[in-house]
Short mmCIF file of C-alpha atoms in Angstrom, two decimals:
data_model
loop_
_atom_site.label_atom_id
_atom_site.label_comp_id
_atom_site.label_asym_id
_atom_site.label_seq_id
_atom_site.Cartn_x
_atom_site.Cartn_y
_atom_site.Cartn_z
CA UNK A 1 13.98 31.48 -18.85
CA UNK A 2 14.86 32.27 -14.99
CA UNK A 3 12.69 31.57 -12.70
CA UNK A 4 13.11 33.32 -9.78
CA UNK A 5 10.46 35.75 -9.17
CA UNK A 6 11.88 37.91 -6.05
CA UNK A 7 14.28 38.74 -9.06
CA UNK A 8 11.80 39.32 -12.01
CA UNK A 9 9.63 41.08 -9.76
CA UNK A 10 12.55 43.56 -9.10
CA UNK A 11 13.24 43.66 -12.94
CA UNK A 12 9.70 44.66 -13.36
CA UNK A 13 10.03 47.05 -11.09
CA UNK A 14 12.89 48.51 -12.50
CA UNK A 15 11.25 48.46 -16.44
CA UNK A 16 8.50 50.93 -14.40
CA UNK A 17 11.57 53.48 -13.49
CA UNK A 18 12.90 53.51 -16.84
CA UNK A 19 9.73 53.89 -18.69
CA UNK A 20 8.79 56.93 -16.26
CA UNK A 21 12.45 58.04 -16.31
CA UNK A 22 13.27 57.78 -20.33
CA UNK A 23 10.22 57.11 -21.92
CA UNK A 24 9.40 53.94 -23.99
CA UNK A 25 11.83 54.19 -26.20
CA UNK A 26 14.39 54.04 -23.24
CA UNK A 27 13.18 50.70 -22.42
CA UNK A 28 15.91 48.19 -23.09
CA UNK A 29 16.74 45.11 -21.51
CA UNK A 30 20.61 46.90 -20.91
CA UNK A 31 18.72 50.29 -19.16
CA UNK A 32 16.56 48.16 -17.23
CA UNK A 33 19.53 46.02 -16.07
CA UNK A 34 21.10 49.35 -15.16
CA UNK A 35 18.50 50.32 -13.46
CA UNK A 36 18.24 47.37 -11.34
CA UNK A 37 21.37 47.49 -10.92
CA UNK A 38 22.33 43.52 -12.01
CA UNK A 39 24.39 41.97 -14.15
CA UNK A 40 23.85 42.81 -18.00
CA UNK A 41 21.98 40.15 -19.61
CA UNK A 42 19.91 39.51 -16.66
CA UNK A 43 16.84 40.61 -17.82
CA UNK A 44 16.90 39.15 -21.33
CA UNK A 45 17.29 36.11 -19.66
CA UNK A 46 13.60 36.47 -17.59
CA UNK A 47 11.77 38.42 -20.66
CA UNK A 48 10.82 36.38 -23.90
CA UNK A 49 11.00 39.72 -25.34
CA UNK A 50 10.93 44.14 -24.91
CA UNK A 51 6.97 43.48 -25.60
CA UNK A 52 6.80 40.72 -22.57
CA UNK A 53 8.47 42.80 -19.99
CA UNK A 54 6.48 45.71 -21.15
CA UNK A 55 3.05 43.72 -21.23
CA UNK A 56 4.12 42.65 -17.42
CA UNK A 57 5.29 46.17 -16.24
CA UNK A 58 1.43 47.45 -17.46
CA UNK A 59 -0.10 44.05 -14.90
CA UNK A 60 2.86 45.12 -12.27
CA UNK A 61 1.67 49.01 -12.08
CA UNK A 62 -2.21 47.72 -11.64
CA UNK A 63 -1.33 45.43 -8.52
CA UNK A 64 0.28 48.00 -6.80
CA UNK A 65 -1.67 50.39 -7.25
CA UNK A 66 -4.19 48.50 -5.06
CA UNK A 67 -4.97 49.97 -1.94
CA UNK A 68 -3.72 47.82 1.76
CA UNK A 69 -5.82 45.69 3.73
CA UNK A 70 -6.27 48.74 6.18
CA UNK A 71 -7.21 51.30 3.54
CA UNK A 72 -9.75 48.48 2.26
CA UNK A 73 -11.06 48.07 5.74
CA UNK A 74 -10.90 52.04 6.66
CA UNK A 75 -13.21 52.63 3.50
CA UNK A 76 -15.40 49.70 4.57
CA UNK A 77 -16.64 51.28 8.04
CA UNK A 78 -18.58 53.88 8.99
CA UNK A 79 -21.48 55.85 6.38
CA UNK A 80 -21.45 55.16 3.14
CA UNK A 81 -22.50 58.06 2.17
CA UNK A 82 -21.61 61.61 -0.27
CA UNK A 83 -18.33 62.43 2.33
CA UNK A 84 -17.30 58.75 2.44
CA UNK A 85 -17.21 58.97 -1.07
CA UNK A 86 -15.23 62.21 -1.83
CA UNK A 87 -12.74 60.87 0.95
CA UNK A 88 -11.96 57.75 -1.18
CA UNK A 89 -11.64 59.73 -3.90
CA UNK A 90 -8.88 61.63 -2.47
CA UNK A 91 -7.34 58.66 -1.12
CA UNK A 92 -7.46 57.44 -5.11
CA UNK A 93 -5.92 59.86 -6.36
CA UNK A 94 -3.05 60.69 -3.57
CA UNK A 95 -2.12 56.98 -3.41
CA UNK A 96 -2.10 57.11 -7.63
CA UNK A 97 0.20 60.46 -7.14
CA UNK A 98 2.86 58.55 -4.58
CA UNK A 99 3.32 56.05 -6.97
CA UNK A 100 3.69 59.03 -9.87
CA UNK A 101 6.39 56.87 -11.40
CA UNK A 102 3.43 54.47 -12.05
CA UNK A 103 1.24 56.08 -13.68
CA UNK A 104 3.65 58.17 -15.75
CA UNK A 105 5.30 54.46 -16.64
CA UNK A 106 1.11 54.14 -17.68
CA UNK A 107 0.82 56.64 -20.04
CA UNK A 108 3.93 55.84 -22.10
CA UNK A 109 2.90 52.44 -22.52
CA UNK A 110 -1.00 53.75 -23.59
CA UNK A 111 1.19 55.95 -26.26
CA UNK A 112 3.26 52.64 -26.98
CA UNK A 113 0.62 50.94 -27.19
CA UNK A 114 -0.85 52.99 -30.32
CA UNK A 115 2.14 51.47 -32.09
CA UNK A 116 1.90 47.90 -30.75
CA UNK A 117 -1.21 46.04 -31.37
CA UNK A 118 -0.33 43.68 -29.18
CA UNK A 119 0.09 45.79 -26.26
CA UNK A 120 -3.07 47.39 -26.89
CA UNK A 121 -4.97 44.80 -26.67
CA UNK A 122 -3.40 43.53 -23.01
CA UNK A 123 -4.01 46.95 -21.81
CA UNK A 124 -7.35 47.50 -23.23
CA UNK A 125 -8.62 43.86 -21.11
CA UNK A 126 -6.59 46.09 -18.06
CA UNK A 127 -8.26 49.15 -18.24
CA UNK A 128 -12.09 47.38 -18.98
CA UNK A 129 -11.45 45.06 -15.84
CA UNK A 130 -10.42 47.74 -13.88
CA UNK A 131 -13.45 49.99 -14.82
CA UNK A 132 -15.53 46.59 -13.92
CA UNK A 133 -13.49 46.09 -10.60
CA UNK A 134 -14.36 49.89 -9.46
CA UNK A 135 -18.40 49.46 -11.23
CA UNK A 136 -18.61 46.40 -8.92
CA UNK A 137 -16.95 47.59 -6.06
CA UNK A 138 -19.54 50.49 -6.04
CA UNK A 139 -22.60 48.31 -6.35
CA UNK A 140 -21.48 46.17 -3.35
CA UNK A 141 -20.50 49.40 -0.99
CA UNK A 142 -23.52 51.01 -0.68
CA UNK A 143 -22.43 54.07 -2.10
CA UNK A 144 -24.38 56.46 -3.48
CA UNK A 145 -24.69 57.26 -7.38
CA UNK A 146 -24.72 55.10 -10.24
CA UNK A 147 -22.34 52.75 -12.34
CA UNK A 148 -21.88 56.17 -14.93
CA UNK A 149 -20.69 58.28 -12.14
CA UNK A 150 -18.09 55.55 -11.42
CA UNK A 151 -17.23 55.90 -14.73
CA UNK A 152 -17.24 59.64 -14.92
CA UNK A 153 -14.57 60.06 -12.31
CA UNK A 154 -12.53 57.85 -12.98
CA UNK A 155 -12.31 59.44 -16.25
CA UNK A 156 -11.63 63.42 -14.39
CA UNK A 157 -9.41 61.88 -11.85
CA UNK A 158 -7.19 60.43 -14.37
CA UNK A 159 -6.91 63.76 -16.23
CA UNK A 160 -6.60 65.57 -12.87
CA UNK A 161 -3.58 63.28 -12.09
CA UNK A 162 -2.14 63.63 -15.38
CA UNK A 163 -2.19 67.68 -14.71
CA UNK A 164 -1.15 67.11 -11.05
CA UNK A 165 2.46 64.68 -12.61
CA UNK A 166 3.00 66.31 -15.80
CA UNK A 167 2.53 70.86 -15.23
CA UNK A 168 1.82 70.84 -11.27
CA UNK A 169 1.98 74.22 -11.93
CA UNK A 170 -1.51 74.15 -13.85
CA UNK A 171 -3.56 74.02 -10.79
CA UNK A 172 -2.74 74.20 -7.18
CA UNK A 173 -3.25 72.06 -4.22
CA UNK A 174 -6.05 73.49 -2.95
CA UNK A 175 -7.67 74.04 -6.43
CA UNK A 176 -7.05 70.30 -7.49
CA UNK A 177 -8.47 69.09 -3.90
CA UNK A 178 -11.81 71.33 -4.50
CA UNK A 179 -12.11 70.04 -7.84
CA UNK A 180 -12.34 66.62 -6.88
CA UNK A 181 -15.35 67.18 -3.69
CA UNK A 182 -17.31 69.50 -6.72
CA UNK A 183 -16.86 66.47 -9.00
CA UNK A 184 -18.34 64.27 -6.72
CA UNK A 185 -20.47 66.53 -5.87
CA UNK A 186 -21.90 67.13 -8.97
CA UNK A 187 -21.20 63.25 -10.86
CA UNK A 188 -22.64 61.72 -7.43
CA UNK A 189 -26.05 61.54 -7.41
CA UNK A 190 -28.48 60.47 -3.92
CA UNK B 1 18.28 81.74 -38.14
CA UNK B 2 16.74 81.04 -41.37
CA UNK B 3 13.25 82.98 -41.97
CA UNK B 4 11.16 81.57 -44.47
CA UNK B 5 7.90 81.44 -42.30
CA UNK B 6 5.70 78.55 -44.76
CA UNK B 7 9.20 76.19 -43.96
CA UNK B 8 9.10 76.70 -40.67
CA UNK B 9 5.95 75.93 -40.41
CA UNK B 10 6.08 72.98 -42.47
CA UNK B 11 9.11 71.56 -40.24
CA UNK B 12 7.06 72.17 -36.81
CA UNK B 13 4.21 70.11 -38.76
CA UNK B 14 6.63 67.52 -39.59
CA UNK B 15 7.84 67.45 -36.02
CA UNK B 16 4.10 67.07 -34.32
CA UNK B 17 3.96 64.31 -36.63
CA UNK B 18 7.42 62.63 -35.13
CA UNK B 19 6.22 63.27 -31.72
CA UNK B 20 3.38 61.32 -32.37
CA UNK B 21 4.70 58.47 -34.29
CA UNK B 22 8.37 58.19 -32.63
CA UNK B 23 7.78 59.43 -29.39
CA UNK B 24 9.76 62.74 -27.75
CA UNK B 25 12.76 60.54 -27.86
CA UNK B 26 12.32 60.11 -31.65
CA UNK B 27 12.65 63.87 -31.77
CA UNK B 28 15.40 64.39 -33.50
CA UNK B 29 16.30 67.16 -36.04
CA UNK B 30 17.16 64.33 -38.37
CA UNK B 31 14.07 62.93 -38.00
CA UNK B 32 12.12 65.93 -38.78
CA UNK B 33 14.51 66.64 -42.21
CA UNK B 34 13.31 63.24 -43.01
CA UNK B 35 9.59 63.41 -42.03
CA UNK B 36 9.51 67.11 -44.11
CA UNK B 37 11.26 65.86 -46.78
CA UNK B 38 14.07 68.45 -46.67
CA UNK B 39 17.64 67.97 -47.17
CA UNK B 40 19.14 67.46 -43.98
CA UNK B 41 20.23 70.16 -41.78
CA UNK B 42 17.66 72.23 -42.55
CA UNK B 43 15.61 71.96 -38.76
CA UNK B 44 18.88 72.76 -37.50
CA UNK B 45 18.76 75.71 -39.13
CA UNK B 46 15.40 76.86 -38.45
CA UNK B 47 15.71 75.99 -34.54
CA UNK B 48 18.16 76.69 -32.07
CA UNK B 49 17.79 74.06 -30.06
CA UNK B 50 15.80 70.71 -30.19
CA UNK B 51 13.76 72.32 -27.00
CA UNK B 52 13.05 75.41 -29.08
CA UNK B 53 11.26 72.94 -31.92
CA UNK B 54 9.89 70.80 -28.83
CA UNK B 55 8.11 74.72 -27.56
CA UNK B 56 7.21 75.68 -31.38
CA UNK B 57 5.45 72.20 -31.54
CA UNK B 58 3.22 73.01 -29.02
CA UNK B 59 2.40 76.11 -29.49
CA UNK B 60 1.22 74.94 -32.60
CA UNK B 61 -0.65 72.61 -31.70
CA UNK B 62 -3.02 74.08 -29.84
CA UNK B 63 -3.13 76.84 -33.11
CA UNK B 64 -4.56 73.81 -35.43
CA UNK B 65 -7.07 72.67 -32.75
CA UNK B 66 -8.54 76.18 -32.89
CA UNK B 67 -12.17 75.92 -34.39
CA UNK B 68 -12.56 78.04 -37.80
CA UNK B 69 -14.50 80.88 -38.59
CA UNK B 70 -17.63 78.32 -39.38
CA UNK B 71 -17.72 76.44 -36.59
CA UNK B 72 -17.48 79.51 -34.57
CA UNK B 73 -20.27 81.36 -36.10
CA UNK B 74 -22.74 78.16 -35.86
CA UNK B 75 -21.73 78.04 -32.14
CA UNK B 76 -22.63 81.63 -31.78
CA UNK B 77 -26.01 81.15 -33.72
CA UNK B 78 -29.32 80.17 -31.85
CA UNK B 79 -30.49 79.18 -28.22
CA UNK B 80 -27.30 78.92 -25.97
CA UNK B 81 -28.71 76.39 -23.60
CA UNK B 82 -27.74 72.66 -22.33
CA UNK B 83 -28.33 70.86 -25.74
CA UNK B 84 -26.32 73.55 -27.36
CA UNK B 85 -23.14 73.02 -24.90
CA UNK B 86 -23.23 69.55 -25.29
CA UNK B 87 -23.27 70.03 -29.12
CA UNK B 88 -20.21 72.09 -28.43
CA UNK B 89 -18.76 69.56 -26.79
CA UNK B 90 -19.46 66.79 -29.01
CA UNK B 91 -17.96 69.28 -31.69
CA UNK B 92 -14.64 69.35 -29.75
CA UNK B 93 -14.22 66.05 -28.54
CA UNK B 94 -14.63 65.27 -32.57
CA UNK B 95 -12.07 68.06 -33.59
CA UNK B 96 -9.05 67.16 -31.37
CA UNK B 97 -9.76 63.28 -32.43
CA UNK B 98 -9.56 64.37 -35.78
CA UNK B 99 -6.32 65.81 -35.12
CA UNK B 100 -5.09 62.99 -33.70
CA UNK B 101 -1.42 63.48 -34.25
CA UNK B 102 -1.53 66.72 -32.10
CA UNK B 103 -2.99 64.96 -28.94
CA UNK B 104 -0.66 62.30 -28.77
CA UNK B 105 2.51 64.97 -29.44
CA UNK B 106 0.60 67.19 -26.45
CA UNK B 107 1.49 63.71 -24.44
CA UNK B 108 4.55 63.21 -25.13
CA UNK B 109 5.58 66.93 -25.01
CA UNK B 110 3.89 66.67 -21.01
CA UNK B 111 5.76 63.41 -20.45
CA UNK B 112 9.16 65.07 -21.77
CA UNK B 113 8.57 68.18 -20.02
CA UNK B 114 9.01 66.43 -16.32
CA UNK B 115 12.24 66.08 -17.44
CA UNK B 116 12.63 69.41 -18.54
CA UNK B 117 11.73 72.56 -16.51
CA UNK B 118 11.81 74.89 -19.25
CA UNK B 119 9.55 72.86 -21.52
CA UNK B 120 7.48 72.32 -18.25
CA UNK B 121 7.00 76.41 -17.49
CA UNK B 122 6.05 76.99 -20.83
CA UNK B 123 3.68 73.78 -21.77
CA UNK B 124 2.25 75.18 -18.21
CA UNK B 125 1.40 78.84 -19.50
CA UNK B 126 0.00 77.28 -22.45
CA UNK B 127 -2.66 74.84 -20.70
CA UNK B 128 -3.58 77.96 -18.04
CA UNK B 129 -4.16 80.26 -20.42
CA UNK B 130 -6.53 77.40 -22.56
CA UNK B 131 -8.56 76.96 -19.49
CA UNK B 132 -9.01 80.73 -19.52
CA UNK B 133 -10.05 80.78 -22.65
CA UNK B 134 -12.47 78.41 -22.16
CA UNK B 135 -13.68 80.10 -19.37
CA UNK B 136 -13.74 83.27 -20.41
CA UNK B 137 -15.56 81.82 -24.30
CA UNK B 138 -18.16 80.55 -21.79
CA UNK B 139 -18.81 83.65 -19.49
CA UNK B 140 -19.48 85.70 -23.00
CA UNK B 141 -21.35 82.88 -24.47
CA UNK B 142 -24.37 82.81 -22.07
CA UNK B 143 -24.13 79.17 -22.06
CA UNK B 144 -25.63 78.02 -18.68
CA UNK B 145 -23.63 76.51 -16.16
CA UNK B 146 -20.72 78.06 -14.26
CA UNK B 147 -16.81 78.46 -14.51
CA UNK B 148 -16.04 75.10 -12.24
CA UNK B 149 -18.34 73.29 -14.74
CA UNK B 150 -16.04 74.61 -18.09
CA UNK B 151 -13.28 73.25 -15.90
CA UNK B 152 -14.72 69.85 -14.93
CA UNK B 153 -15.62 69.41 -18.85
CA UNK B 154 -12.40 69.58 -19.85
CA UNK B 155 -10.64 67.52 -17.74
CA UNK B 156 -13.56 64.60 -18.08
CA UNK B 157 -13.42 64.56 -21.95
CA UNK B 158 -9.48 65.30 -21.84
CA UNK B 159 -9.21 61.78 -20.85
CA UNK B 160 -12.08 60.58 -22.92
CA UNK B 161 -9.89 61.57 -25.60
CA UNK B 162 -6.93 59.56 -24.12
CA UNK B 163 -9.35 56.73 -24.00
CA UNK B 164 -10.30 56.80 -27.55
CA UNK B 165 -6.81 57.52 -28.98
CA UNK B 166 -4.90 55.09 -27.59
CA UNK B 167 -7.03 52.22 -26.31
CA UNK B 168 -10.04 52.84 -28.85
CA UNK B 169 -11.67 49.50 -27.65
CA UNK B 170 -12.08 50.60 -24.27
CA UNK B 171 -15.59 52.24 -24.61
CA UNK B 172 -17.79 51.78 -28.06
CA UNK B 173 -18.17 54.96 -30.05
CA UNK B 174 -22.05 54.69 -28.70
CA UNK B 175 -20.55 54.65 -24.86
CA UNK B 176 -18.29 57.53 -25.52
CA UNK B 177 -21.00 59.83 -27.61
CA UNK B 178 -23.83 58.94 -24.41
CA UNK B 179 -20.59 59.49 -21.79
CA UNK B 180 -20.52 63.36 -23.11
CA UNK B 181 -23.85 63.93 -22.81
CA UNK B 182 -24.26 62.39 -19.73
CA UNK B 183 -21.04 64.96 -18.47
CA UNK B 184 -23.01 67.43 -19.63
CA UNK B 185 -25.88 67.06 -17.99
CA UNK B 186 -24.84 66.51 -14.30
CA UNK B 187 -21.58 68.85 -14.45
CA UNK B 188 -23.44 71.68 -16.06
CA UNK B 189 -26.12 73.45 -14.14
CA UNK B 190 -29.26 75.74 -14.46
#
């Protein structure tokens, strides 16, 4: 297998644009060559296998969908308080929306996944640490509101964001911005 | 055209049931001969075009997640207050897992339609008009609680139900059941 990881990292990259682009059944080692625009064969020769470069575009999608060192540090200042809150929220879900190829590349592998055991079970250790991640970022913040409201928007943003990439046309901007301050609003408790 | 309305329906069944299994990309009128059990070339002759079956589909869909005539008439019967909605709600969240198939098609049919505008307008028509209907089910009901909260409720458990269909092991059926309630009872208000 080839080691250099400038080079997978690009390949992963590319697996993310052709899962968003053709769905998960358009994921071959030849599209995501194309895509990356390399050699064909290149990527057969970094992946063990389709459910390998699929496991590692689901880890890829996660890590940068972290927020920067100054978005960390922005959040970090000032009150902790109700606002704070609904402004990270909004900064969740427009950074999630930037990177709509992302989370679109997401949801095919979670419908992949309900035909690949295997996959499911990477992804199902993703999503619980990243539930933890956010539960424990919470507790240390200062926040208000509880582990469940953590939990409870994260599970209305995600839906929000699927409307928002899939039928834009379901809500508009200023309807899917209120929704998120009345979520927190309501979810959010002192 | 061919008109015989029971084999039509029976081949938009069959082609939910593709969706779900084979992904949009699977959709293929071959595929749904097979999946029906008809001689091929008879979807071809029942649709004119593979994005006519892909609009049928959904349209049905959301006709076989309709509750019946019972579960309509217990939802009409006694108090309509907070335990009652989240009854409801339980009730739903239970219905469109049962229909699993048809979830997982509505996924694929969103994730197809960013690549197709037509598929797109009409999938969007569809989900506006649902919200409505939810809204306006509630504002007759005298459920308490407002219009945002209807809203809120369905995007929450929308993803619940992404949760539970394709990464099942995510939350225990105990976290997901207390999760509804708990949505419930801070979305919905006196």
């Amino acid at each position: 297998m080839r080691k250099n990881p400038e080079r997978r990292q690009a390949l992963v990259d590319a697996a993310i644009e052709v899962l968003a682009g053709e769905g998960a059944r358009g994921l071959t080692f030849r599209a995501v060559d194309a895509q990356a625009e390399v050699p064909i064969g290149t990527a057969s020769n970094y992946f063990a296998s389709r459910d390998d470069l699929l496991t590692q575009a689901g880890g890829r999608i996660y890590e940068r969908l972290l927020p920067d060192e100054a978005t960390l540090a922005e959040a970090r200042s000032g009150p902790q308080d109700r606002a704070r809150y609904a402004a990270l929220m909004h900064e969740l879900v427009d950074r999630i929306i930037a990177f709509n190829t992302g989370f679109l590349a997401l949801l095919e592998l979670r419908l992949e996944s309900t035909r690949r055991p295997e996959l499911r079970e990477v992804l199902t250790r993703r999503i619980r640490a990243d539930i933890q991640d956010n539960v424990d970022y919470h507790a240390a913040s200062g926040l208000p509101g509880d582990s469940t409201a953590v939990v409870l928007l994260m599970l209305s943003l995600n839906w929000l964001i699927v409307e928002r990439l899939t039928l834009p046309g379901v809500f508009t901007d200023k309807e899917a911005h209120d929704l998120v301050d009345v979520l927190v609003e309501r979810l959010v408790r002192e």
